[in-house]
Amino acid sequence: MRLRDVLSLSFRTVRSNKLRTGITVAIIAFGIMALVGINTAIDAMKQKFTESFASMGANGFTIHYKDYQFFGNNNQVTKAKKGQKEKASNAKIPISKEQAELFKKNYHFPAKVSINIRGGNSNIVSLDSRKTNPTVQVNGGDENYAELNGYTINAGRSLNDLDVESGRNVCVLGSDLVTKFFGGSPERAVEKIIKVNGIPYRIIGTMESKGSSIGRSMDNVVITSYNNVRRFFLSGSINYFNPTPSFNIQVKVPDVNQISLAIGEAEGVFRPIRRTNTTDASNFVIDKSDRFVEELLSNLSLITVCAVVIGAITLLGAAVGLMNIMLVSVTERTKEIGLVKAIGGRKGAIRQQFLYESIIISLLGAVFGSVLGILIGNVFSLVLNTGFVFPWIWLFLGMAICTGVGILAGLYPSLKASRLNPIQALRYE
């Protein structure tokens, strides 16, 4: 019997048992759907995290007074050097306005420096009778803040030196607030007066949309000078994660190859400002821009492992079910097998037929499961507002796994069928 005939017979047999085949395909499809769907969603999350946290680029770093630990990780650039002592009190000393300004003045490396401080994320913005929910983030920065944080001015202008030095009530609005109060027309917003927590501010500029990060909009924001935030908003920024208000310093160098030199000089300039002895570890932390991305992506690997385990358990159950169905099929078709052998059918052809049936059922489950997994995973990518994700690696891996499942599940039934005695098979009732 030729290979084409064996395959044709296998397809006809699979189609003739629609209910049995459908149930088995559904079980396999569920396992592959879990594997491909979860990993498609993870790829979308990775893409979003990379876009969100890479706004400064790989050629930037941030100086702050304590380490931001995601999931208990600690990968900061600045660590205690050999011979230096780590003081427990060092991490509790916030960076003051004077220290940040002195660093900016004394840091002569060819780079852009921005001073900023958070003003809390539970502020209310109002215009006439309309107002927002208490979810608006207020950030205090300087003339370089918008550029170093990936914002683009859409209309008007950004902060300038006079705005920062005077601490006057001017602000730059994020696109979410522009849409809410001015119908998405950035030009209309410029020079208008809004109130933030009841304090009037003149809008000097608006920003283009930046998207969201970890479920939080980056455009629901008001940017003013750090001197203004220091005057009006510091009490609102105190919380469990930020018990002591502290200034942050962002640095962006023109060439990524200069990042190590820039970090070394920054530490050398800032240690005397922070009054750190040569025998003490630095009482501040220097983080490269991609550190948060690396930490988050490394922890997403745990979810990938969970997805693989879920898919493997489901596929193991599917393999057992498929083997059981193939054994039942061998029993039901015992007379047919005896007839094939009686007219000259070889053991190899019978073995191939049952093995191909098992593989066909398994691959049908892989196809349906992959399609469903990609669709479900990309629903998550739509929520995150990322592009369409097509997980080629997991798709091919799923197909390979299902092929293996089909071979393993059909191997014993096919061997059993090929070894049947034709006389006994013909007499089977």
Coordinates of C-alpha atoms in Angstrom, one line a residue:
M1 CA 0.0 0.0 0.0
R2 CA 1.4 3.4 -1.0
L3 CA 2.0 6.2 1.4
R4 CA -0.6 8.4 -0.3
D5 CA -3.2 5.6 0.1
V6 CA -2.3 5.1 3.8
L7 CA -2.7 8.9 4.4
S8 CA -6.0 9.0 2.5
L9 CA -7.4 6.1 4.5
S10 CA -6.2 7.7 7.8
F11 CA -8.0 11.0 6.9
R12 CA -11.2 9.2 6.0
T13 CA -11.2 7.3 9.3
V14 CA -10.6 10.4 11.3
R15 CA -13.5 12.1 9.5
S16 CA -15.8 9.2 10.1
N17 CA -15.6 9.5 13.9
K18 CA -16.5 13.2 14.2
L19 CA -17.6 13.2 17.9
R20 CA -14.7 11.2 19.2
T21 CA -12.2 13.2 17.1
G22 CA -13.8 16.5 18.1
I23 CA -13.5 15.8 21.8
T24 CA -9.8 14.7 21.5
V25 CA -9.0 17.7 19.3
A26 CA -10.6 20.0 21.9
I27 CA -8.6 18.6 24.7
I28 CA -5.3 19.1 22.8
A29 CA -6.4 22.5 21.5
F30 CA -7.0 23.7 25.1
G31 CA -3.4 22.8 26.1
I32 CA -1.9 24.5 23.1
M33 CA -4.2 27.5 23.6
A34 CA -2.9 27.9 27.1
L35 CA 0.7 27.6 26.0
V36 CA 0.5 29.9 23.0
G37 CA -2.1 32.4 24.5
I38 CA -0.2 33.0 27.7
N39 CA 3.1 33.4 25.9
T40 CA 1.6 35.7 23.3
A41 CA 0.3 37.9 26.2
I42 CA 3.7 37.8 27.8
D43 CA 5.3 38.9 24.5
A44 CA 2.9 41.8 24.4
M45 CA 3.8 42.7 28.0
K46 CA 7.5 42.6 27.2
Q47 CA 7.0 44.9 24.2
K48 CA 5.0 47.4 26.3
F49 CA 7.5 47.4 29.2
T50 CA 10.3 47.9 26.8
E51 CA 8.5 50.9 25.1
S52 CA 7.5 52.4 28.4
F53 CA 10.8 52.2 30.4
A54 CA 13.1 52.9 27.5
S55 CA 11.9 56.5 27.0
M56 CA 15.3 57.7 28.2
G57 CA 17.1 55.2 26.0
A58 CA 20.1 53.0 26.8
N59 CA 22.3 56.1 27.1
G60 CA 20.7 57.5 30.3
F61 CA 20.7 56.9 34.1
T62 CA 19.0 58.1 37.2
I63 CA 20.4 59.0 40.6
H64 CA 18.1 58.6 43.6
Y65 CA 18.5 58.1 47.3
K66 CA 17.3 54.5 47.7
D67 CA 17.0 51.4 45.6
Y68 CA 13.7 50.7 43.9
Q69 CA 13.2 47.0 44.3
F70 CA 10.9 45.2 42.0
F71 CA 9.9 41.8 43.2
G72 CA 12.8 41.9 45.7
N73 CA 15.5 42.3 43.1
N74 CA 18.5 44.5 43.5
N75 CA 20.6 45.2 40.5
Q76 CA 21.7 48.8 41.0
V77 CA 24.9 50.1 39.4
T78 CA 26.3 51.7 42.6
K79 CA 27.4 49.2 45.1
A80 CA 29.7 49.1 48.1
K81 CA 33.3 48.8 46.8
K82 CA 36.0 46.7 48.4
G83 CA 37.1 48.3 51.7
Q84 CA 34.0 50.5 52.0
K85 CA 31.5 50.1 54.8
E86 CA 27.7 50.1 54.2
K87 CA 25.9 52.3 56.6
A88 CA 22.3 51.3 57.4
S89 CA 21.4 54.9 57.8
N90 CA 22.7 55.9 54.4
A91 CA 19.6 54.7 52.5
K92 CA 17.4 56.9 54.7
I93 CA 19.0 60.2 53.7
P94 CA 16.9 61.8 50.9
I95 CA 18.5 64.0 48.2
S96 CA 17.7 67.6 48.9
K97 CA 17.0 70.4 46.4
E98 CA 20.4 72.0 47.2
Q99 CA 22.3 68.8 46.6
A100 CA 20.6 68.1 43.3
E101 CA 21.2 71.7 42.1
L102 CA 24.8 71.5 43.2
F103 CA 25.3 68.3 41.3
K104 CA 23.8 69.8 38.1
K105 CA 26.2 72.8 38.5
N106 CA 29.3 70.8 39.1
Y107 CA 28.7 67.9 36.7
H108 CA 30.7 68.9 33.6
F109 CA 30.4 65.8 31.6
P110 CA 28.9 66.4 28.1
A111 CA 25.4 65.3 29.0
K112 CA 22.0 66.7 29.7
V113 CA 20.9 66.7 33.4
S114 CA 17.4 67.0 34.7
I115 CA 16.2 67.5 38.4
N116 CA 12.7 66.2 39.2
I117 CA 10.5 65.3 42.1
R118 CA 7.1 63.6 42.3
G119 CA 4.1 65.5 43.5
G120 CA 1.8 62.5 44.1
N121 CA -0.6 60.7 41.9
S122 CA -3.9 61.4 43.6
N123 CA -4.4 65.0 42.5
I124 CA -7.6 66.6 41.0
V125 CA -7.5 68.9 38.0
S126 CA -10.5 71.1 37.3
L127 CA -11.7 73.6 34.7
D128 CA -14.8 75.6 35.4
S129 CA -17.4 73.0 36.6
R130 CA -15.5 70.0 35.1
K131 CA -13.0 68.0 37.1
T132 CA -11.1 64.8 37.0
N133 CA -11.0 61.9 39.4
P134 CA -8.2 62.1 42.0
T135 CA -5.8 60.1 39.8
V136 CA -3.7 62.8 38.2
Q137 CA 0.1 62.6 38.5
V138 CA 1.9 65.8 39.2
N139 CA 5.6 65.9 38.4
G140 CA 8.1 68.7 39.1
G141 CA 10.9 69.0 36.7
D142 CA 13.1 71.5 34.9
E143 CA 13.8 72.6 31.3
N144 CA 15.2 69.2 30.4
Y145 CA 12.5 67.1 32.1
A146 CA 10.2 66.5 29.1
E147 CA 13.0 65.5 26.8
L148 CA 14.7 63.1 29.2
N149 CA 11.4 61.4 30.0
G150 CA 10.3 60.8 26.4
Y151 CA 7.6 63.5 26.2
T152 CA 7.2 65.6 23.0
I153 CA 5.7 69.1 23.1
N154 CA 2.7 69.3 20.9
A155 CA 1.7 72.9 21.3
G156 CA 3.1 75.9 23.2
R157 CA 6.4 75.3 25.0
S158 CA 8.2 73.4 27.7
L159 CA 9.4 74.8 31.0
N160 CA 12.3 77.3 30.9
D161 CA 14.9 78.5 33.4
L162 CA 12.7 81.4 34.6
D163 CA 9.8 79.0 35.3
V164 CA 12.0 76.8 37.4
E165 CA 13.8 79.5 39.3
S166 CA 10.6 81.5 40.2
G167 CA 8.5 78.4 40.8
R168 CA 5.6 80.2 39.3
N169 CA 2.2 78.5 38.6
V170 CA 2.7 77.4 35.1
C171 CA 2.3 73.8 33.8
V172 CA 2.5 71.5 30.8
L173 CA -0.5 69.2 30.3
G174 CA -0.6 65.5 29.3
S175 CA -2.7 64.5 26.3
D176 CA -5.4 62.8 28.5
L177 CA -6.2 66.1 30.2
V178 CA -6.1 68.0 26.9
T179 CA -8.7 65.5 25.5
K180 CA -10.9 65.8 28.6
F181 CA -11.0 69.6 28.9
F182 CA -10.2 70.9 25.4
G183 CA -11.6 68.2 23.1
G184 CA -8.2 67.0 22.0
S185 CA -7.2 70.4 20.6
P186 CA -3.8 71.2 22.1
E187 CA -3.7 74.8 20.7
R188 CA -6.9 75.7 22.6
A189 CA -5.3 74.6 25.8
V190 CA -2.4 77.0 25.7
E191 CA -2.7 80.1 28.0
K192 CA -5.8 78.7 29.6
I193 CA -6.1 78.6 33.4
I194 CA -6.8 75.3 35.2
K195 CA -6.8 74.4 38.8
V196 CA -4.8 71.6 40.4
N197 CA -6.2 70.8 43.9
G198 CA -7.8 74.2 43.8
I199 CA -4.5 76.1 42.9
P200 CA -4.7 78.0 39.6
Y201 CA -2.1 77.2 36.9
R202 CA -1.5 78.8 33.5
I203 CA -1.0 76.2 30.7
I204 CA 2.1 77.0 28.8
G205 CA 2.2 73.8 26.7
T206 CA 0.7 70.4 25.9
M207 CA 2.4 67.1 25.2
E208 CA 1.8 64.3 22.7
S209 CA 0.5 61.0 23.9
K210 CA 3.0 58.7 25.4
G211 CA 0.7 55.7 26.2
S212 CA 0.5 53.7 29.3
S213 CA 2.8 51.6 31.5
I214 CA 1.8 48.7 33.8
G215 CA -1.9 49.7 33.5
R216 CA -1.3 53.4 34.3
S217 CA -1.6 56.2 31.8
M218 CA 1.6 58.2 31.2
D219 CA -0.6 61.0 29.8
N220 CA -2.7 61.7 32.8
V221 CA -0.1 64.1 34.1
V222 CA 0.6 67.7 34.9
I223 CA 4.3 68.8 34.7
T224 CA 5.4 72.0 36.6
S225 CA 8.7 73.1 38.0
Y226 CA 10.3 71.2 40.9
N227 CA 10.3 74.4 43.0
N228 CA 6.5 74.7 42.5
V229 CA 6.0 71.0 43.5
R230 CA 8.2 71.6 46.5
R231 CA 6.0 74.4 47.6
F232 CA 2.5 72.9 47.1
F233 CA 2.6 69.1 46.5
L234 CA 5.2 67.4 48.6
S235 CA 2.7 66.3 51.3
G236 CA 0.6 64.6 48.7
S237 CA 3.6 62.5 47.5
I238 CA 4.3 60.8 50.8
N239 CA 3.1 57.2 50.9
Y240 CA 4.3 53.7 51.9
F241 CA 6.7 53.5 49.0
N242 CA 7.9 57.1 49.3
P243 CA 7.9 57.9 53.0
T244 CA 10.4 60.8 52.5
P245 CA 10.2 63.2 49.5
S246 CA 13.5 63.1 47.7
F247 CA 14.8 64.7 44.5
N248 CA 15.8 62.5 41.5
I249 CA 18.5 63.4 39.0
Q250 CA 18.4 62.1 35.4
V251 CA 21.4 62.2 33.1
K252 CA 21.4 61.5 29.4
V253 CA 24.7 61.2 27.4
P254 CA 24.8 61.7 23.6
D255 CA 26.6 58.3 23.0
V256 CA 25.8 55.0 24.7
N257 CA 29.5 54.1 24.7
Q258 CA 30.1 57.0 27.2
I259 CA 27.6 55.7 29.8
S260 CA 30.2 54.0 32.0
L261 CA 32.4 57.1 32.0
A262 CA 29.4 59.3 32.7
I263 CA 28.3 57.1 35.7
G264 CA 31.8 57.1 37.1
E265 CA 32.1 60.9 37.0
A266 CA 28.6 61.3 38.4
E267 CA 29.5 59.2 41.4
G268 CA 32.7 61.1 41.8
V269 CA 30.9 64.4 41.8
F270 CA 28.0 63.4 44.0
R271 CA 29.8 61.6 46.8
P272 CA 31.4 64.8 48.2
I273 CA 28.1 66.6 47.8
R274 CA 26.4 63.9 49.9
R275 CA 29.3 64.1 52.4
T276 CA 30.3 60.5 52.0
N277 CA 33.6 59.4 53.4
T278 CA 36.1 57.5 51.3
T279 CA 35.6 54.4 53.6
D280 CA 31.8 54.5 53.3
A281 CA 29.6 53.2 50.5
S282 CA 27.7 55.7 48.5
N283 CA 24.4 56.8 50.1
F284 CA 22.6 57.1 46.8
V285 CA 21.8 54.7 43.9
I286 CA 22.6 55.0 40.2
D287 CA 20.3 53.1 37.9
K288 CA 20.7 52.7 34.2
S289 CA 17.5 53.3 32.2
D290 CA 17.1 49.6 31.1
R291 CA 17.4 48.2 34.6
F292 CA 13.7 48.3 35.3
V293 CA 13.0 46.5 32.0
E294 CA 15.6 43.8 32.8
E295 CA 14.0 43.2 36.2
L296 CA 10.5 43.0 34.9
L297 CA 11.3 40.8 32.0
S298 CA 13.3 38.5 34.1
N299 CA 10.3 38.0 36.4
L300 CA 8.0 37.4 33.5
S301 CA 10.0 34.3 32.8
L302 CA 8.3 32.7 35.9
I303 CA 4.9 33.2 34.1
T304 CA 6.3 31.6 31.0
V305 CA 7.4 28.6 33.1
C306 CA 3.9 28.4 34.6
A307 CA 2.4 28.5 31.1
V308 CA 4.6 25.7 29.9
V309 CA 3.6 23.6 33.0
I310 CA -0.1 24.2 32.4
G311 CA 0.2 23.3 28.8
A312 CA 2.3 20.2 29.6
I313 CA -0.2 18.9 32.1
T314 CA -3.1 19.4 29.7
L315 CA -1.2 17.8 26.8
L316 CA -0.3 14.8 29.1
G317 CA -4.0 14.3 29.8
A318 CA -4.7 14.7 26.1
A319 CA -2.0 12.1 25.2
V320 CA -3.6 9.6 27.6
G321 CA -7.1 10.3 26.1
L322 CA -5.8 10.0 22.6
M323 CA -4.1 6.7 23.3
N324 CA -7.3 5.4 24.9
I325 CA -9.3 6.4 21.8
M326 CA -6.8 4.8 19.5
L327 CA -6.9 1.5 21.5
V328 CA -10.7 1.6 21.2
S329 CA -10.4 2.2 17.5
V330 CA -8.1 -0.8 17.2
T331 CA -10.7 -3.0 19.0
E332 CA -13.6 -1.7 16.9
R333 CA -11.7 -2.3 13.6
T334 CA -10.3 -5.7 14.4
K335 CA -12.2 -7.4 11.6
E336 CA -11.1 -4.7 9.2
I337 CA -7.5 -5.2 10.2
G338 CA -7.9 -9.0 9.7
L339 CA -9.4 -8.4 6.2
V340 CA -6.5 -6.1 5.2
K341 CA -4.0 -8.7 6.3
A342 CA -5.9 -11.5 4.6
I343 CA -5.7 -9.7 1.2
G344 CA -1.9 -9.0 1.6
G345 CA -1.7 -5.9 3.7
R346 CA 1.6 -5.6 5.4
K347 CA 2.3 -4.9 9.1
G348 CA 4.1 -1.6 8.3
A349 CA 1.1 -0.2 6.4
I350 CA -1.3 -1.0 9.2
R351 CA 1.1 0.5 11.7
Q352 CA 1.5 3.6 9.7
Q353 CA -2.3 4.0 9.3
F354 CA -3.0 4.1 13.0
L355 CA 0.1 6.2 13.7
Y356 CA -0.9 8.8 11.1
E357 CA -4.5 8.9 12.5
S358 CA -3.0 9.8 15.9
I359 CA -0.7 12.4 14.5
I360 CA -3.5 14.0 12.4
I361 CA -5.8 14.3 15.4
S362 CA -3.0 15.8 17.4
L363 CA -2.0 18.3 14.7
L364 CA -5.7 19.4 14.3
G365 CA -5.7 20.2 18.0
A366 CA -2.4 22.1 17.5
V367 CA -3.9 24.2 14.7
F368 CA -7.1 25.1 16.5
G369 CA -5.3 25.7 19.8
S370 CA -2.6 28.0 18.1
V371 CA -5.3 30.1 16.4
L372 CA -7.3 30.5 19.6
G373 CA -4.1 31.2 21.6
I374 CA -2.9 33.9 19.2
L375 CA -6.4 35.6 19.2
I376 CA -6.7 35.5 23.0
G377 CA -3.1 36.7 23.5
N378 CA -3.6 39.6 21.1
V379 CA -6.8 40.6 23.0
F380 CA -4.4 41.4 25.8
S381 CA -2.1 43.3 23.4
L382 CA -5.1 45.4 22.4
V383 CA -5.7 46.3 26.0
L384 CA -2.0 47.4 26.3
N385 CA -2.2 49.2 23.0
T386 CA 0.7 47.3 21.4
G387 CA 1.1 45.9 17.9
F388 CA -0.1 42.5 16.8
V389 CA 2.1 39.8 18.3
F390 CA 2.8 36.6 16.4
P391 CA 4.7 34.1 18.6
W392 CA 6.6 32.2 15.9
I393 CA 8.8 30.3 18.4
W394 CA 5.9 29.1 20.6
L395 CA 3.8 28.3 17.5
F396 CA 6.4 26.0 16.0
L397 CA 7.1 24.6 19.5
G398 CA 3.4 23.8 20.0
M399 CA 3.3 22.0 16.6
A400 CA 6.4 20.0 17.5
I401 CA 5.0 19.1 20.9
C402 CA 1.7 17.9 19.4
T403 CA 3.5 15.9 16.8
G404 CA 5.4 14.2 19.6
V405 CA 2.1 13.7 21.5
G406 CA 0.5 12.1 18.4
I407 CA 3.5 9.7 17.9
L408 CA 3.7 8.7 21.6
A409 CA -0.1 8.2 21.9
G410 CA -0.4 6.2 18.6
L411 CA 2.7 4.1 18.9
Y412 CA 1.4 1.3 21.2
P413 CA -2.1 1.1 19.5
S414 CA -0.5 1.0 16.0
L415 CA 1.9 -1.8 17.2
K416 CA -1.0 -3.7 18.7
A417 CA -3.0 -3.4 15.5
S418 CA -0.1 -4.6 13.3
R419 CA 0.6 -7.6 15.4
L420 CA -3.0 -9.0 15.3
N421 CA -3.4 -12.5 13.9
P422 CA -5.5 -12.2 10.7
I423 CA -7.4 -15.5 11.3
Q424 CA -8.3 -14.5 14.9
A425 CA -9.1 -10.9 13.8
L426 CA -11.6 -12.1 11.1
R427 CA -13.3 -14.3 13.7
Y428 CA -13.5 -11.4 16.2
E429 CA -17.0 -10.5 17.4

